[in-house]
Amino acid sequence: MHFNVVVLPGDGVGPEIYSESKRILAKLKELYSLDVDFFEAEAGDSALAKHGEALPKSTIEIISKSDIILKGPVGESAMDVVVRLRQMYDMYANIRPAKSLPNVNSLYSNVDLLIVRENTEDLYKGFEFITSPGNAVAMKIITEYASKRIANVALNYAKVRRGKVTVVHKANVMRITDGLFAKSCREVLKGKVDYEEMYVDAAAANLVRKPSYFDVIVTTNVYGDILSDEASQIAGSLGIAPSANIGDNKSMFEPVHGAAFDIAGKGIVNPTAFLLSVSLMLQRMGEISKEEKYLSAASSLENAIRKVYSDGKRLTPDIGGSSNLSEIVTEIFSKII
C-alpha cells in the first residue's frame, strides 16, 4: 500500500526540525522499503504573512490528495490550521502518550499513560457570541455519537495496554453536556475493561500525585487539551511529547510543543516530540496497511531515541544536555537499525 504524506513544517523551530529530520525519514524509507512519498506545503503564521491565509487553498489541495499529514508546530494561527484541519477531515481522536524517557529530570521516572481526547466538538467548536455589550457566550457541544466513538477508541487502546480506562468529566456541575459524555462512555466501556470515572479536577490532582495510577484516560476536547499538557510535563517535558490526530480517512501527526520563536534558528531545539510523532505515524500506516514493515520502522525509530537518551551524551539544552539539534539527530540516525 502506498502512502502520500504532506509535510507542513510550520513556524519557528518547525522548519529546522523537519530539515534535520529528513535524513531519518530517508533512512527509514530505504531500510524498511517503505512505500511512502513526502510532499511539503505551507501553513501557519508564515503562510498567513505570505498568502493572507494560514491554510492556503494550494495547501488544502495537496492535503486533499494525501493520506497523512505530518505537521510541525505553528504559531498564533494554530486555530486556523490545527483545529480547522481536525474538523475539516473529521480527525476525531487525539492520541497523546505521556511516557518517561531515560535521563530526563522529572518528578517521576515511570510515567506511561495515554490520553484519548475527543477532537471535534466541545467548546473548541468555536461557537462564541457577543449577546450584548460586556456579555459573551460560548456553546459547549457534546453528542452521543462522538462520545461513543471516542470511547471505542479508548477501548481498543486499553485492550493492548493494561486494560484500564478512566473516563474524565465534570458531570456533577455540567449535568447535561458532561452527563451525556459520561453516560455514553459508560455504555461502551463498562464491563469490558477495568472501568472508572473521575472528575476533571480530581484527575488533574491525581496525575501529579500518582501518574502510575492511570493507564488510558478518555475525555472531552478541552479537558483533554489541558490534561495532556499536564501529563507530558509530568513525564519530563513538552519537548518530548508526540501526538496523533486520527480519522477514518485521514490522520495528522504533530509535536505537542509550540513554535518556540525565542530559540528558532539557533539550532538547539529538541526534535524528540516530532520524531516520536513520526513513530506514531508509522504505527498508523501499519494499522491501515496491515504490513509489518511500518510497525518495525516505528519500533526502530522509538528504540533509537530511547538508546540516545539512555546514553545521555547527545541531549539538547532543554533537558539538561549541551548538544545541538544536528548532533542529537545524527546520534538517533546512527542507532536506527
GROMACS .gro file of N, CA and C in nm, residues 175-291:
model
  351
  175ARG      N    1  -2.430   1.890   3.413
  175ARG     CA    2  -2.505   1.764   3.420
  175ARG      C    3  -2.557   1.718   3.284
  176ILE      N    4  -2.585   1.811   3.195
  176ILE     CA    5  -2.641   1.772   3.065
  176ILE      C    6  -2.531   1.735   2.966
  177THR      N    7  -2.435   1.827   2.944
  177THR     CA    8  -2.330   1.802   2.844
  177THR      C    9  -2.231   1.695   2.892
  178ASP      N   10  -2.165   1.719   3.002
  178ASP     CA   11  -2.072   1.619   3.054
  178ASP      C   12  -2.147   1.494   3.100
  179GLY      N   13  -2.271   1.512   3.140
  179GLY     CA   14  -2.354   1.397   3.177
  179GLY      C   15  -2.375   1.305   3.059
  180LEU      N   16  -2.399   1.361   2.940
  180LEU     CA   17  -2.415   1.281   2.820
  180LEU      C   18  -2.285   1.211   2.783
  181PHE      N   19  -2.173   1.282   2.795
  181PHE     CA   20  -2.044   1.220   2.765
  181PHE      C   21  -2.019   1.101   2.858
  182ALA      N   22  -2.041   1.120   2.987
  182ALA     CA   23  -2.017   1.013   3.084
  182ALA      C   24  -2.108   0.893   3.058
  183LYS      N   25  -2.235   0.919   3.032
  183LYS     CA   26  -2.332   0.811   3.005
  183LYS      C   27  -2.293   0.733   2.881
  184SER      N   28  -2.252   0.804   2.777
  184SER     CA   29  -2.214   0.738   2.652
  184SER      C   30  -2.092   0.649   2.672
  185CYS      N   31  -1.991   0.701   2.743
  185CYS     CA   32  -1.870   0.622   2.770
  185CYS      C   33  -1.902   0.500   2.856
  186ARG      N   34  -1.988   0.519   2.952
  186ARG     CA   35  -2.028   0.411   3.042
  186ARG      C   36  -2.090   0.296   2.963
  187GLU      N   37  -2.175   0.331   2.867
  187GLU     CA   38  -2.243   0.229   2.787
  187GLU      C   39  -2.147   0.151   2.699
  188VAL      N   40  -2.042   0.216   2.654
  188VAL     CA   41  -1.944   0.149   2.568
  188VAL      C   42  -1.843   0.067   2.649
  189LEU      N   43  -1.799   0.121   2.762
  189LEU     CA   44  -1.681   0.067   2.830
  189LEU      C   45  -1.709  -0.023   2.951
  190LYS      N   46  -1.814   0.006   3.022
  190LYS     CA   47  -1.836  -0.065   3.149
  190LYS      C   48  -1.856  -0.214   3.125
  191GLY      N   49  -1.782  -0.294   3.200
  191GLY     CA   50  -1.788  -0.438   3.186
  191GLY      C   51  -1.690  -0.496   3.087
  192LYS      N   52  -1.624  -0.408   3.010
  192LYS     CA   53  -1.528  -0.455   2.909
  192LYS      C   54  -1.383  -0.429   2.949
  193VAL      N   55  -1.363  -0.336   3.042
  193VAL     CA   56  -1.230  -0.301   3.091
  193VAL      C   57  -1.240  -0.275   3.241
  194ASP      N   58  -1.125  -0.256   3.303
  194ASP     CA   59  -1.121  -0.204   3.441
  194ASP      C   60  -1.164  -0.058   3.430
  195TYR      N   61  -1.287  -0.030   3.469
  195TYR     CA   62  -1.352   0.097   3.436
  195TYR      C   63  -1.370   0.185   3.558
  196GLU      N   64  -1.347   0.315   3.539
  196GLU     CA   65  -1.378   0.411   3.645
  196GLU      C   66  -1.407   0.547   3.584
  197GLU      N   67  -1.469   0.633   3.662
  197GLU     CA   68  -1.493   0.771   3.624
  197GLU      C   69  -1.428   0.863   3.726
  198MET      N   70  -1.387   0.981   3.681
  198MET     CA   71  -1.320   1.075   3.771
  198MET      C   72  -1.350   1.217   3.724
  199TYR      N   73  -1.379   1.304   3.818
  199TYR     CA   74  -1.399   1.445   3.783
  199TYR      C   75  -1.267   1.506   3.740
  200VAL      N   76  -1.274   1.602   3.650
  200VAL     CA   77  -1.153   1.654   3.587
  200VAL      C   78  -1.058   1.719   3.687
  201ASP      N   79  -1.111   1.786   3.790
  201ASP     CA   80  -1.023   1.847   3.889
  201ASP      C   81  -0.950   1.741   3.970
  202ALA      N   82  -1.020   1.632   4.002
  202ALA     CA   83  -0.954   1.522   4.074
  202ALA      C   84  -0.850   1.454   3.986
  203ALA      N   85  -0.881   1.440   3.857
  203ALA     CA   86  -0.786   1.379   3.764
  203ALA      C   87  -0.659   1.462   3.754
  204ALA      N   88  -0.674   1.595   3.748
  204ALA     CA   89  -0.557   1.683   3.742
  204ALA      C   90  -0.470   1.666   3.866
  205ALA      N   91  -0.532   1.657   3.981
  205ALA     CA   92  -0.458   1.639   4.106
  205ALA      C   93  -0.391   1.503   4.112
  206ASN      N   94  -0.463   1.399   4.072
  206ASN     CA   95  -0.410   1.263   4.080
  206ASN      C   96  -0.298   1.238   3.979
  207LEU      N   97  -0.299   1.310   3.867
  207LEU     CA   98  -0.188   1.299   3.773
  207LEU      C   99  -0.058   1.344   3.837
  208VAL      N  100  -0.066   1.448   3.919
  208VAL     CA  101   0.053   1.497   3.990
  208VAL      C  102   0.089   1.404   4.105
  209ARG      N  103  -0.013   1.357   4.174
  209ARG     CA  104   0.009   1.273   4.292
  209ARG      C  105   0.065   1.137   4.257
  210LYS      N  106   0.005   1.069   4.158
  210LYS     CA  107   0.048   0.934   4.125
  210LYS      C  108   0.014   0.901   3.980
  211PRO      N  109   0.096   0.944   3.884
  211PRO     CA  110   0.064   0.920   3.743
  211PRO      C  111   0.057   0.772   3.706
  212SER      N  112   0.129   0.688   3.781
  212SER     CA  113   0.128   0.545   3.751
  212SER      C  114  -0.008   0.481   3.777
  213TYR      N  115  -0.096   0.554   3.843
  213TYR     CA  116  -0.232   0.505   3.869
  213TYR      C  117  -0.311   0.491   3.739
  214PHE      N  118  -0.278   0.572   3.639
  214PHE     CA  119  -0.356   0.578   3.516
  214PHE      C  120  -0.297   0.490   3.406
  215ASP      N  121  -0.385   0.438   3.322
  215ASP     CA  122  -0.346   0.367   3.201
  215ASP      C  123  -0.396   0.446   3.080
  216VAL      N  124  -0.525   0.436   3.050
  216VAL     CA  125  -0.587   0.514   2.943
  216VAL      C  126  -0.689   0.610   3.004
  217ILE      N  127  -0.675   0.737   2.970
  217ILE     CA  128  -0.773   0.839   3.009
  217ILE      C  129  -0.850   0.879   2.885
  218VAL      N  130  -0.982   0.877   2.891
  218VAL     CA  131  -1.063   0.926   2.779
  218VAL      C  132  -1.146   1.044   2.829
  219THR      N  133  -1.147   1.151   2.750
  219THR     CA  134  -1.212   1.271   2.798
  219THR      C  135  -1.253   1.362   2.682
  220THR      N  136  -1.316   1.471   2.716
  220THR     CA  137  -1.365   1.565   2.615
  220THR      C  138  -1.251   1.654   2.564
  221ASN      N  139  -1.282   1.735   2.466
  221ASN     CA  140  -1.181   1.811   2.393
  221ASN      C  141  -1.101   1.906   2.483
  222VAL      N  142  -1.170   1.992   2.556
  222VAL     CA  143  -1.100   2.092   2.637
  222VAL      C  144  -1.024   2.028   2.753
  223TYR      N  145  -1.090   1.938   2.825
  223TYR     CA  146  -1.021   1.871   2.936
  223TYR      C  147  -0.899   1.795   2.885
  224GLY      N  148  -0.914   1.730   2.770
  224GLY     CA  149  -0.804   1.652   2.714
  224GLY      C  150  -0.686   1.739   2.675
  225ASP      N  151  -0.714   1.859   2.625
  225ASP     CA  152  -0.608   1.951   2.588
  225ASP      C  153  -0.525   1.988   2.711
  226ILE      N  154  -0.593   2.019   2.819
  226ILE     CA  155  -0.525   2.062   2.941
  226ILE      C  156  -0.452   1.945   3.008
  227LEU      N  157  -0.522   1.834   3.025
  227LEU     CA  158  -0.463   1.720   3.096
  227LEU      C  159  -0.345   1.660   3.021
  228SER      N  160  -0.351   1.661   2.888
  228SER     CA  161  -0.240   1.603   2.812
  228SER      C  162  -0.113   1.686   2.825
  229ASP      N  163  -0.126   1.818   2.830
  229ASP     CA  164  -0.008   1.901   2.855
  229ASP      C  165   0.046   1.877   2.995
  230GLU      N  166  -0.043   1.864   3.091
  230GLU     CA  167   0.000   1.836   3.228
  230GLU      C  168   0.074   1.702   3.234
  231ALA      N  169   0.016   1.600   3.171
  231ALA     CA  170   0.077   1.468   3.174
  231ALA      C  171   0.214   1.468   3.105
  232SER      N  172   0.225   1.541   2.994
  232SER     CA  173   0.353   1.548   2.923
  232SER      C  174   0.460   1.612   3.009
  233GLN      N  175   0.423   1.717   3.082
  233GLN     CA  176   0.520   1.783   3.168
  233GLN      C  177   0.561   1.694   3.284
  234ILE      N  178   0.465   1.619   3.336
  234ILE     CA  179   0.495   1.525   3.444
  234ILE      C  180   0.593   1.418   3.396
  235ALA      N  181   0.577   1.379   3.269
  235ALA     CA  182   0.668   1.278   3.211
  235ALA      C  183   0.806   1.335   3.183
  236GLY      N  184   0.820   1.467   3.185
  236GLY     CA  185   0.953   1.526   3.167
  236GLY      C  186   0.955   1.659   3.096
  237SER      N  187   0.881   1.672   2.984
  237SER     CA  188   0.887   1.796   2.908
  237SER      C  189   0.790   1.789   2.790
  238LEU      N  190   0.733   1.905   2.754
  238LEU     CA  191   0.655   1.911   2.631
  238LEU      C  192   0.743   1.885   2.510
  239GLY      N  193   0.873   1.905   2.525
  239GLY     CA  194   0.967   1.884   2.415
  239GLY      C  195   0.984   1.740   2.375
  240ILE      N  196   0.930   1.646   2.455
  240ILE     CA  197   0.940   1.504   2.420
  240ILE      C  198   0.803   1.443   2.396
  241ALA      N  199   0.699   1.528   2.383
  241ALA     CA  200   0.562   1.478   2.376
  241ALA      C  201   0.508   1.477   2.232
  242PRO      N  202   0.477   1.358   2.180
  242PRO     CA  203   0.419   1.348   2.046
  242PRO      C  204   0.266   1.345   2.053
  243SER      N  205   0.201   1.355   1.938
  243SER     CA  206   0.056   1.338   1.935
  243SER      C  207   0.011   1.292   1.797
  244ALA      N  208  -0.107   1.231   1.796
  244ALA     CA  209  -0.170   1.186   1.672
  244ALA      C  210  -0.314   1.234   1.669
  245ASN      N  211  -0.359   1.272   1.552
  245ASN     CA  212  -0.499   1.306   1.529
  245ASN      C  213  -0.552   1.206   1.427
  246ILE      N  214  -0.638   1.114   1.473
  246ILE     CA  215  -0.677   1.001   1.392
  246ILE      C  216  -0.820   1.018   1.341
  247GLY      N  217  -0.838   0.998   1.211
  247GLY     CA  218  -0.969   0.993   1.150
  247GLY      C  219  -0.982   0.868   1.067
  248ASP      N  220  -1.100   0.838   1.021
  248ASP     CA  221  -1.120   0.718   0.941
  248ASP      C  222  -1.056   0.730   0.803
  249ASN      N  223  -1.046   0.852   0.751
  249ASN     CA  224  -0.995   0.871   0.616
  249ASN      C  225  -0.863   0.947   0.608
  250LYS      N  226  -0.829   1.021   0.713
  250LYS     CA  227  -0.705   1.099   0.713
  250LYS      C  228  -0.658   1.116   0.857
  251SER      N  229  -0.527   1.122   0.875
  251SER     CA  230  -0.470   1.141   1.008
  251SER      C  231  -0.358   1.244   1.003
  252MET      N  232  -0.334   1.307   1.117
  252MET     CA  233  -0.230   1.411   1.126
  252MET      C  234  -0.146   1.385   1.251
  253PHE      N  235  -0.014   1.401   1.236
  253PHE     CA  236   0.079   1.375   1.345
  253PHE      C  237   0.163   1.500   1.369
  254GLU      N  238   0.179   1.535   1.496
  254GLU     CA  239   0.243   1.663   1.529
  254GLU      C  240   0.301   1.660   1.670
  255PRO      N  241   0.409   1.736   1.693
  255PRO     CA  242   0.460   1.751   1.829
  255PRO      C  243   0.363   1.836   1.910
  256VAL      N  244   0.361   1.813   2.040
  256VAL     CA  245   0.271   1.888   2.128
  256VAL      C  246   0.322   2.031   2.149
  257HIS      N  247   0.453   2.049   2.149
  257HIS     CA  248   0.511   2.180   2.181
  257HIS      C  249   0.480   2.284   2.074
  258GLY      N  250   0.499   2.409   2.109
  258GLY     CA  251   0.473   2.520   2.018
  258GLY      C  252   0.592   2.555   1.929
  259ALA      N  253   0.581   2.671   1.863
  259ALA     CA  254   0.680   2.711   1.764
  259ALA      C  255   0.810   2.763   1.825
  260ALA      N  256   0.809   2.796   1.953
  260ALA     CA  257   0.931   2.837   2.026
  260ALA      C  258   1.013   2.939   1.948
  261PHE      N  259   0.951   3.051   1.917
  261PHE     CA  260   1.017   3.155   1.838
  261PHE      C  261   1.145   3.207   1.905
  262ASP      N  262   1.152   3.197   2.037
  262ASP     CA  263   1.268   3.250   2.110
  262ASP      C  264   1.397   3.176   2.080
  263ILE      N  265   1.386   3.048   2.038
  263ILE     CA  266   1.508   2.972   2.006
  263ILE      C  267   1.515   2.935   1.858
  264ALA      N  268   1.420   2.982   1.780
  264ALA     CA  269   1.419   2.948   1.637
  264ALA      C  270   1.546   2.995   1.568
  265GLY      N  271   1.605   2.910   1.488
  265GLY     CA  272   1.725   2.945   1.413
  265GLY      C  273   1.855   2.926   1.489
  266LYS      N  274   1.846   2.891   1.616
  266LYS     CA  275   1.967   2.872   1.696
  266LYS      C  276   2.022   2.730   1.690
  267GLY      N  277   1.944   2.639   1.633
  267GLY     CA  278   1.991   2.502   1.619
  267GLY      C  279   1.998   2.423   1.747
  268ILE      N  280   1.920   2.462   1.848
  268ILE     CA  281   1.927   2.392   1.976
  268ILE      C  282   1.794   2.327   2.015
  269VAL      N  283   1.695   2.333   1.926
  269VAL     CA  284   1.564   2.278   1.958
  269VAL      C  285   1.571   2.125   1.968
  270ASN      N  286   1.485   2.070   2.053
  270ASN     CA  287   1.477   1.926   2.073
  270ASN      C  288   1.383   1.866   1.968
  271PRO      N  289   1.430   1.772   1.885
  271PRO     CA  290   1.345   1.713   1.780
  271PRO      C  291   1.265   1.592   1.826
  272THR      N  292   1.277   1.556   1.954
  272THR     CA  293   1.221   1.429   2.001
  272THR      C  294   1.070   1.418   1.980
  273ALA      N  295   0.996   1.524   2.014
  273ALA     CA  296   0.850   1.517   2.000
  273ALA      C  297   0.810   1.495   1.855
  274PHE      N  298   0.879   1.564   1.763
  274PHE     CA  299   0.849   1.547   1.621
  274PHE      C  300   0.881   1.405   1.576
  275LEU      N  301   0.996   1.353   1.616
  275LEU     CA  302   1.037   1.219   1.573
  275LEU      C  303   0.950   1.110   1.635
  276LEU      N  304   0.907   1.128   1.760
  276LEU     CA  305   0.814   1.032   1.819
  276LEU      C  306   0.678   1.039   1.749
  277SER      N  307   0.643   1.158   1.699
  277SER     CA  308   0.520   1.171   1.620
  277SER      C  309   0.534   1.095   1.488
  278VAL      N  310   0.654   1.095   1.431
  278VAL     CA  311   0.681   1.015   1.311
  278VAL      C  312   0.661   0.867   1.342
  279SER      N  313   0.706   0.824   1.461
  279SER     CA  314   0.687   0.685   1.501
  279SER      C  315   0.539   0.651   1.510
  280LEU      N  316   0.459   0.741   1.567
  280LEU     CA  317   0.314   0.720   1.573
  280LEU      C  318   0.255   0.713   1.432
  281MET      N  319   0.306   0.796   1.342
  281MET     CA  320   0.260   0.794   1.203
  281MET      C  321   0.287   0.658   1.138
  282LEU      N  322   0.406   0.605   1.161
  282LEU     CA  323   0.442   0.476   1.104
  282LEU      C  324   0.355   0.364   1.162
  283GLN      N  325   0.324   0.375   1.291
  283GLN     CA  326   0.234   0.277   1.352
  283GLN      C  327   0.097   0.280   1.285
  284ARG      N  328   0.049   0.401   1.258
  284ARG     CA  329  -0.080   0.414   1.192
  284ARG      C  330  -0.076   0.355   1.051
  285MET      N  331   0.034   0.377   0.981
  285MET     CA  332   0.048   0.317   0.848
  285MET      C  333   0.043   0.165   0.857
  286GLY      N  334   0.103   0.110   0.962
  286GLY     CA  335   0.099  -0.034   0.981
  286GLY      C  336  -0.042  -0.084   1.009
  287GLU      N  337  -0.117  -0.008   1.088
  287GLU     CA  338  -0.256  -0.045   1.118
  287GLU      C  339  -0.341  -0.045   0.991
  288ILE      N  340  -0.320   0.056   0.906
  288ILE     CA  341  -0.401   0.070   0.784
  288ILE      C  342  -0.363  -0.036   0.681
  289SER      N  343  -0.234  -0.052   0.660
  289SER     CA  344  -0.186  -0.140   0.552
  289SER      C  345  -0.179  -0.287   0.593
  290LYS      N  346  -0.174  -0.312   0.725
  290LYS     CA  347  -0.154  -0.448   0.778
  290LYS      C  348  -0.017  -0.503   0.738
  291GLU      N  349   0.078  -0.412   0.709
  291GLU     CA  350   0.213  -0.453   0.671
  291GLU      C  351   0.308  -0.432   0.788
   0.00000   0.00000   0.00000
